[in-house]
Amino acid sequence: GTMTLTSGAGTSSFNQQGFVFTLNDAYSQAGGVYNGSTNTTNFDWTFALSGGTFNATSGTTFVASTFTISGTGDFVPGSGTLTFDGGTANINGGGETFNNVTFAQAGNGAVKTISNNFTVMGTLTQSTTSGVTQSTVADASPRTIFLGGNFSITAMTFGNANLTLSIMGDATHSLSQTGGTFSTNLLMDNSGET
C-alpha cells in the first residue's frame, strides 16, 4: 500500500538501514525524516516530497512514475544517483540539487516531462536498455537543468525547444553522445568552461 511519512508532535522517521527498499505504491512525505542507506531504493510508483527531509541512499534511488518536490521538502542527495526509470511521467525537481541523475525510460514512447528547474552537480545521463522512441523533454514553459558535472547520451531523445542544459562553473566538462538525439538548448556562460 501507500507509504506516508508525516510529523506530528514528535518527528517521524524511517531508516532504511542496509536493506534494499522497494515500494510498489505511492510514496508521500509531508514531514519527518527518511534516511537512506548504501543500498538501492525503489519507488515503483509516484514520489511526492512536500515537507521534511529525504536523505537519499548513497546507492541508487529509482523512481518509476511522477516525481514531485514542493513546499518545504528537502531532498538531500548525498553521493547517490537518482534514476528515473519506468514509463511516461512528470518530473518536478522543485529547484533542488541532485548528485547524479539518469533518465532510463522503459517501453517505447515513454516520455519524462520536466516541469521545474533543478541542478545536477555530478553526471547527467540519458540511456535506455529497451525501445528506441523514449524522450526527456520540457513542458510548455521554459525549463533549465543546471549541470555542474558531465553529460552523456547513449540512446533516446534528450530535450526540446523549451529545455535548456546550462553548464555551470569554470571547469572542464565532458559532453558525450554515442547514440540518441540531443535536441536541447546548450548554455555555456563561463569563460573557463571547455
Tab-separated table of C-alpha atoms in Angstrom:
chain	number	residue	atom	x	y	z
A	1	GLY	CA	0.000	0.000	0.000
A	2	THR	CA	0.830	3.688	0.089
A	3	MET	CA	3.628	4.903	2.367
A	4	THR	CA	3.082	8.285	4.025
A	5	LEU	CA	5.646	9.936	6.278
A	6	THR	CA	4.465	12.901	8.364
A	7	SER	CA	5.430	14.555	11.633
A	8	GLY	CA	3.047	15.485	14.418
A	9	ALA	CA	4.036	16.260	17.982
A	10	GLY	CA	7.276	14.367	17.514
A	11	THR	CA	9.438	13.650	14.485
A	12	SER	CA	8.584	10.664	12.348
A	13	SER	CA	11.452	8.851	10.740
A	14	PHE	CA	12.103	5.863	8.509
A	15	ASN	CA	15.540	4.258	8.488
A	16	GLN	CA	16.375	2.047	5.520
A	17	GLN	CA	19.370	0.525	7.294
A	18	GLY	CA	21.394	-1.737	4.958
A	19	PHE	CA	18.412	-3.189	3.117
A	20	VAL	CA	17.149	-2.846	-0.444
A	21	PHE	CA	13.849	-0.961	-0.096
A	22	THR	CA	11.075	-1.366	-2.688
A	23	LEU	CA	7.689	0.337	-2.538
A	24	ASN	CA	5.139	-0.758	-5.144
A	25	ASP	CA	2.694	2.046	-4.387
A	26	ALA	CA	2.742	5.822	-3.814
A	27	TYR	CA	5.313	7.471	-1.543
A	28	SER	CA	4.278	10.734	0.137
A	29	GLN	CA	6.348	12.697	2.646
A	30	ALA	CA	4.990	15.856	4.278
A	31	GLY	CA	7.291	15.876	7.291
A	32	GLY	CA	9.720	13.789	9.273
A	33	VAL	CA	12.959	12.245	8.026
A	34	TYR	CA	13.668	9.450	5.567
A	35	ASN	CA	17.170	8.015	5.992
A	36	GLY	CA	18.518	6.015	3.075
A	37	SER	CA	21.457	3.654	3.312
A	38	THR	CA	24.155	2.451	0.960
A	39	ASN	CA	21.727	0.152	-0.819
A	40	THR	CA	19.126	0.514	-3.564
A	41	THR	CA	15.822	2.321	-3.048
A	42	ASN	CA	12.966	1.544	-5.477
A	43	PHE	CA	9.864	3.697	-5.745
A	44	ASP	CA	7.798	1.850	-8.322
A	45	TRP	CA	5.028	4.429	-8.338
A	46	THR	CA	4.715	8.148	-7.512
A	47	PHE	CA	7.146	10.046	-5.272
A	48	ALA	CA	5.947	13.246	-3.543
A	49	LEU	CA	8.063	15.247	-1.087
A	50	SER	CA	6.302	18.331	0.301
A	51	GLY	CA	7.887	18.593	3.740
A	52	GLY	CA	10.546	17.084	5.965
A	53	THR	CA	13.897	15.725	4.819
A	54	PHE	CA	14.613	12.876	2.431
A	55	ASN	CA	18.203	11.671	2.858
A	56	ALA	CA	18.797	9.622	-0.266
A	57	THR	CA	20.796	6.417	-0.338
A	58	SER	CA	24.424	6.597	-1.429
A	59	GLY	CA	23.474	3.895	-3.920
A	60	THR	CA	20.698	4.377	-6.487
A	61	THR	CA	17.195	5.736	-5.923
A	62	PHE	CA	14.815	4.579	-8.673
A	63	VAL	CA	11.555	6.437	-9.351
A	64	ALA	CA	9.277	4.855	-11.954
A	65	SER	CA	6.446	7.368	-12.065
A	66	THR	CA	5.693	11.019	-11.258
A	67	PHE	CA	8.337	12.748	-9.130
A	68	THR	CA	7.356	15.928	-7.252
A	69	ILE	CA	9.231	18.115	-4.772
A	70	SER	CA	7.262	21.048	-3.402
A	71	GLY	CA	6.700	23.198	-0.313
A	72	THR	CA	9.419	22.804	2.312
A	73	GLY	CA	10.500	19.337	1.231
A	74	ASP	CA	14.287	18.905	1.274
A	75	PHE	CA	15.888	16.226	-0.889
A	76	VAL	CA	19.456	15.566	0.337
A	77	PRO	CA	21.209	13.675	-2.476
A	78	GLY	CA	24.432	12.633	-0.773
A	79	SER	CA	26.711	10.757	-3.168
A	80	GLY	CA	23.981	8.688	-4.791
A	81	THR	CA	22.260	8.513	-8.173
A	82	LEU	CA	18.626	9.386	-8.857
A	83	THR	CA	17.326	7.285	-11.759
A	84	PHE	CA	14.028	7.931	-13.498
A	85	ASP	CA	13.005	4.607	-14.999
A	86	GLY	CA	9.525	3.313	-15.799
A	87	GLY	CA	7.135	4.873	-18.279
A	88	THR	CA	5.733	8.303	-19.075
A	89	ALA	CA	5.757	10.669	-16.083
A	90	ASN	CA	6.125	14.261	-14.935
A	91	ILE	CA	9.388	15.302	-13.213
A	92	ASN	CA	9.136	18.330	-10.896
A	93	GLY	CA	12.547	18.777	-9.292
A	94	GLY	CA	11.364	21.717	-7.206
A	95	GLY	CA	14.565	23.672	-7.777
A	96	GLU	CA	16.507	21.078	-5.753
A	97	THR	CA	20.103	19.957	-6.259
A	98	PHE	CA	20.894	16.310	-7.007
A	99	ASN	CA	24.182	14.428	-7.307
A	100	ASN	CA	23.923	12.101	-10.334
A	101	VAL	CA	20.733	11.852	-12.407
A	102	THR	CA	19.923	9.210	-15.019
A	103	PHE	CA	16.935	9.110	-17.363
A	104	ALA	CA	16.363	5.471	-18.293
A	105	GLN	CA	12.792	5.186	-19.530
A	106	ALA	CA	11.334	1.772	-20.249
A	107	GLY	CA	8.980	0.992	-23.100
A	108	ASN	CA	8.562	2.596	-26.498
A	109	GLY	CA	7.016	6.053	-26.403
A	110	ALA	CA	7.825	6.728	-22.740
A	111	VAL	CA	8.286	10.461	-22.105
A	112	LYS	CA	9.704	12.122	-18.985
A	113	THR	CA	8.454	15.715	-18.881
A	114	ILE	CA	10.458	18.287	-16.894
A	115	SER	CA	8.080	20.748	-15.201
A	116	ASN	CA	10.503	22.637	-12.937
A	117	ASN	CA	14.185	23.544	-12.892
A	118	PHE	CA	16.763	21.523	-10.968
A	119	THR	CA	20.532	21.183	-10.610
A	120	VAL	CA	22.775	18.145	-11.160
A	121	MET	CA	26.207	18.500	-9.552
A	122	GLY	CA	27.535	15.141	-10.784
A	123	THR	CA	26.782	13.276	-14.022
A	124	LEU	CA	23.591	13.622	-16.081
A	125	THR	CA	22.887	10.592	-18.269
A	126	GLN	CA	20.241	9.729	-20.873
A	127	SER	CA	20.196	5.999	-21.602
A	128	THR	CA	17.908	3.007	-22.021
A	129	THR	CA	18.029	-0.749	-22.292
A	130	SER	CA	14.914	-1.239	-24.391
A	131	GLY	CA	12.984	0.527	-27.117
A	132	VAL	CA	14.043	3.440	-29.261
A	133	THR	CA	11.384	6.140	-29.022
A	134	GLN	CA	11.715	7.358	-25.435
A	135	SER	CA	12.427	11.020	-24.706
A	136	THR	CA	13.077	13.587	-21.994
A	137	VAL	CA	11.512	16.984	-22.698
A	138	ALA	CA	10.336	20.180	-21.004
A	139	ASP	CA	6.681	21.040	-20.635
A	140	ALA	CA	5.077	24.096	-22.295
A	141	SER	CA	7.220	26.534	-20.255
A	142	PRO	CA	10.984	27.166	-20.497
A	143	ARG	CA	12.837	24.817	-18.096
A	144	THR	CA	16.519	24.542	-17.207
A	145	ILE	CA	18.695	21.733	-15.913
A	146	PHE	CA	21.837	23.264	-14.394
A	147	LEU	CA	24.816	20.920	-14.690
A	148	GLY	CA	27.988	21.073	-12.626
A	149	GLY	CA	29.429	17.808	-13.948
A	150	ASN	CA	29.363	15.761	-17.130
A	151	PHE	CA	26.645	14.763	-19.618
A	152	SER	CA	26.241	11.544	-21.564
A	153	ILE	CA	23.572	10.415	-24.017
A	154	THR	CA	23.626	6.870	-25.372
A	155	ALA	CA	20.047	6.495	-26.608
A	156	MET	CA	16.627	8.143	-26.901
A	157	THR	CA	15.925	11.864	-27.380
A	158	PHE	CA	17.052	14.447	-24.858
A	159	GLY	CA	15.439	17.868	-24.962
A	160	ASN	CA	13.105	20.059	-26.956
A	161	ALA	CA	12.788	23.788	-27.698
A	162	ASN	CA	11.762	24.586	-24.107
A	163	LEU	CA	14.571	22.711	-22.338
A	164	THR	CA	17.987	24.269	-21.649
A	165	LEU	CA	21.053	22.460	-20.347
A	166	SER	CA	23.110	25.114	-18.565
A	167	ILE	CA	26.727	24.188	-17.809
A	168	MET	CA	27.941	25.705	-14.518
A	169	GLY	CA	31.369	26.507	-13.152
A	170	ASP	CA	34.793	27.304	-14.553
A	171	ALA	CA	35.856	23.730	-15.126
A	172	THR	CA	36.302	21.131	-17.841
A	173	HIS	CA	33.079	19.270	-18.634
A	174	SER	CA	32.622	16.150	-20.743
A	175	LEU	CA	29.625	16.167	-23.095
A	176	SER	CA	29.374	12.782	-24.784
A	177	GLN	CA	26.924	11.462	-27.389
A	178	THR	CA	27.278	7.878	-28.592
A	179	GLY	CA	23.659	7.460	-29.647
A	180	GLY	CA	20.228	9.038	-29.498
A	181	THR	CA	19.297	12.629	-30.333
A	182	PHE	CA	20.426	15.770	-28.490
A	183	SER	CA	17.739	18.415	-29.067
A	184	THR	CA	18.098	20.801	-26.151
A	185	ASN	CA	19.470	24.320	-25.885
A	186	LEU	CA	23.042	24.297	-24.567
A	187	LEU	CA	24.272	27.214	-22.468
A	188	MET	CA	27.939	27.566	-21.513
A	189	ASP	CA	28.308	31.023	-19.998
A	190	ASN	CA	31.581	30.914	-18.062
A	191	SER	CA	34.904	31.647	-19.721
A	192	GLY	CA	36.701	28.738	-18.065
A	193	GLU	CA	34.384	26.076	-19.440
A	194	THR	CA	35.696	23.744	-22.135
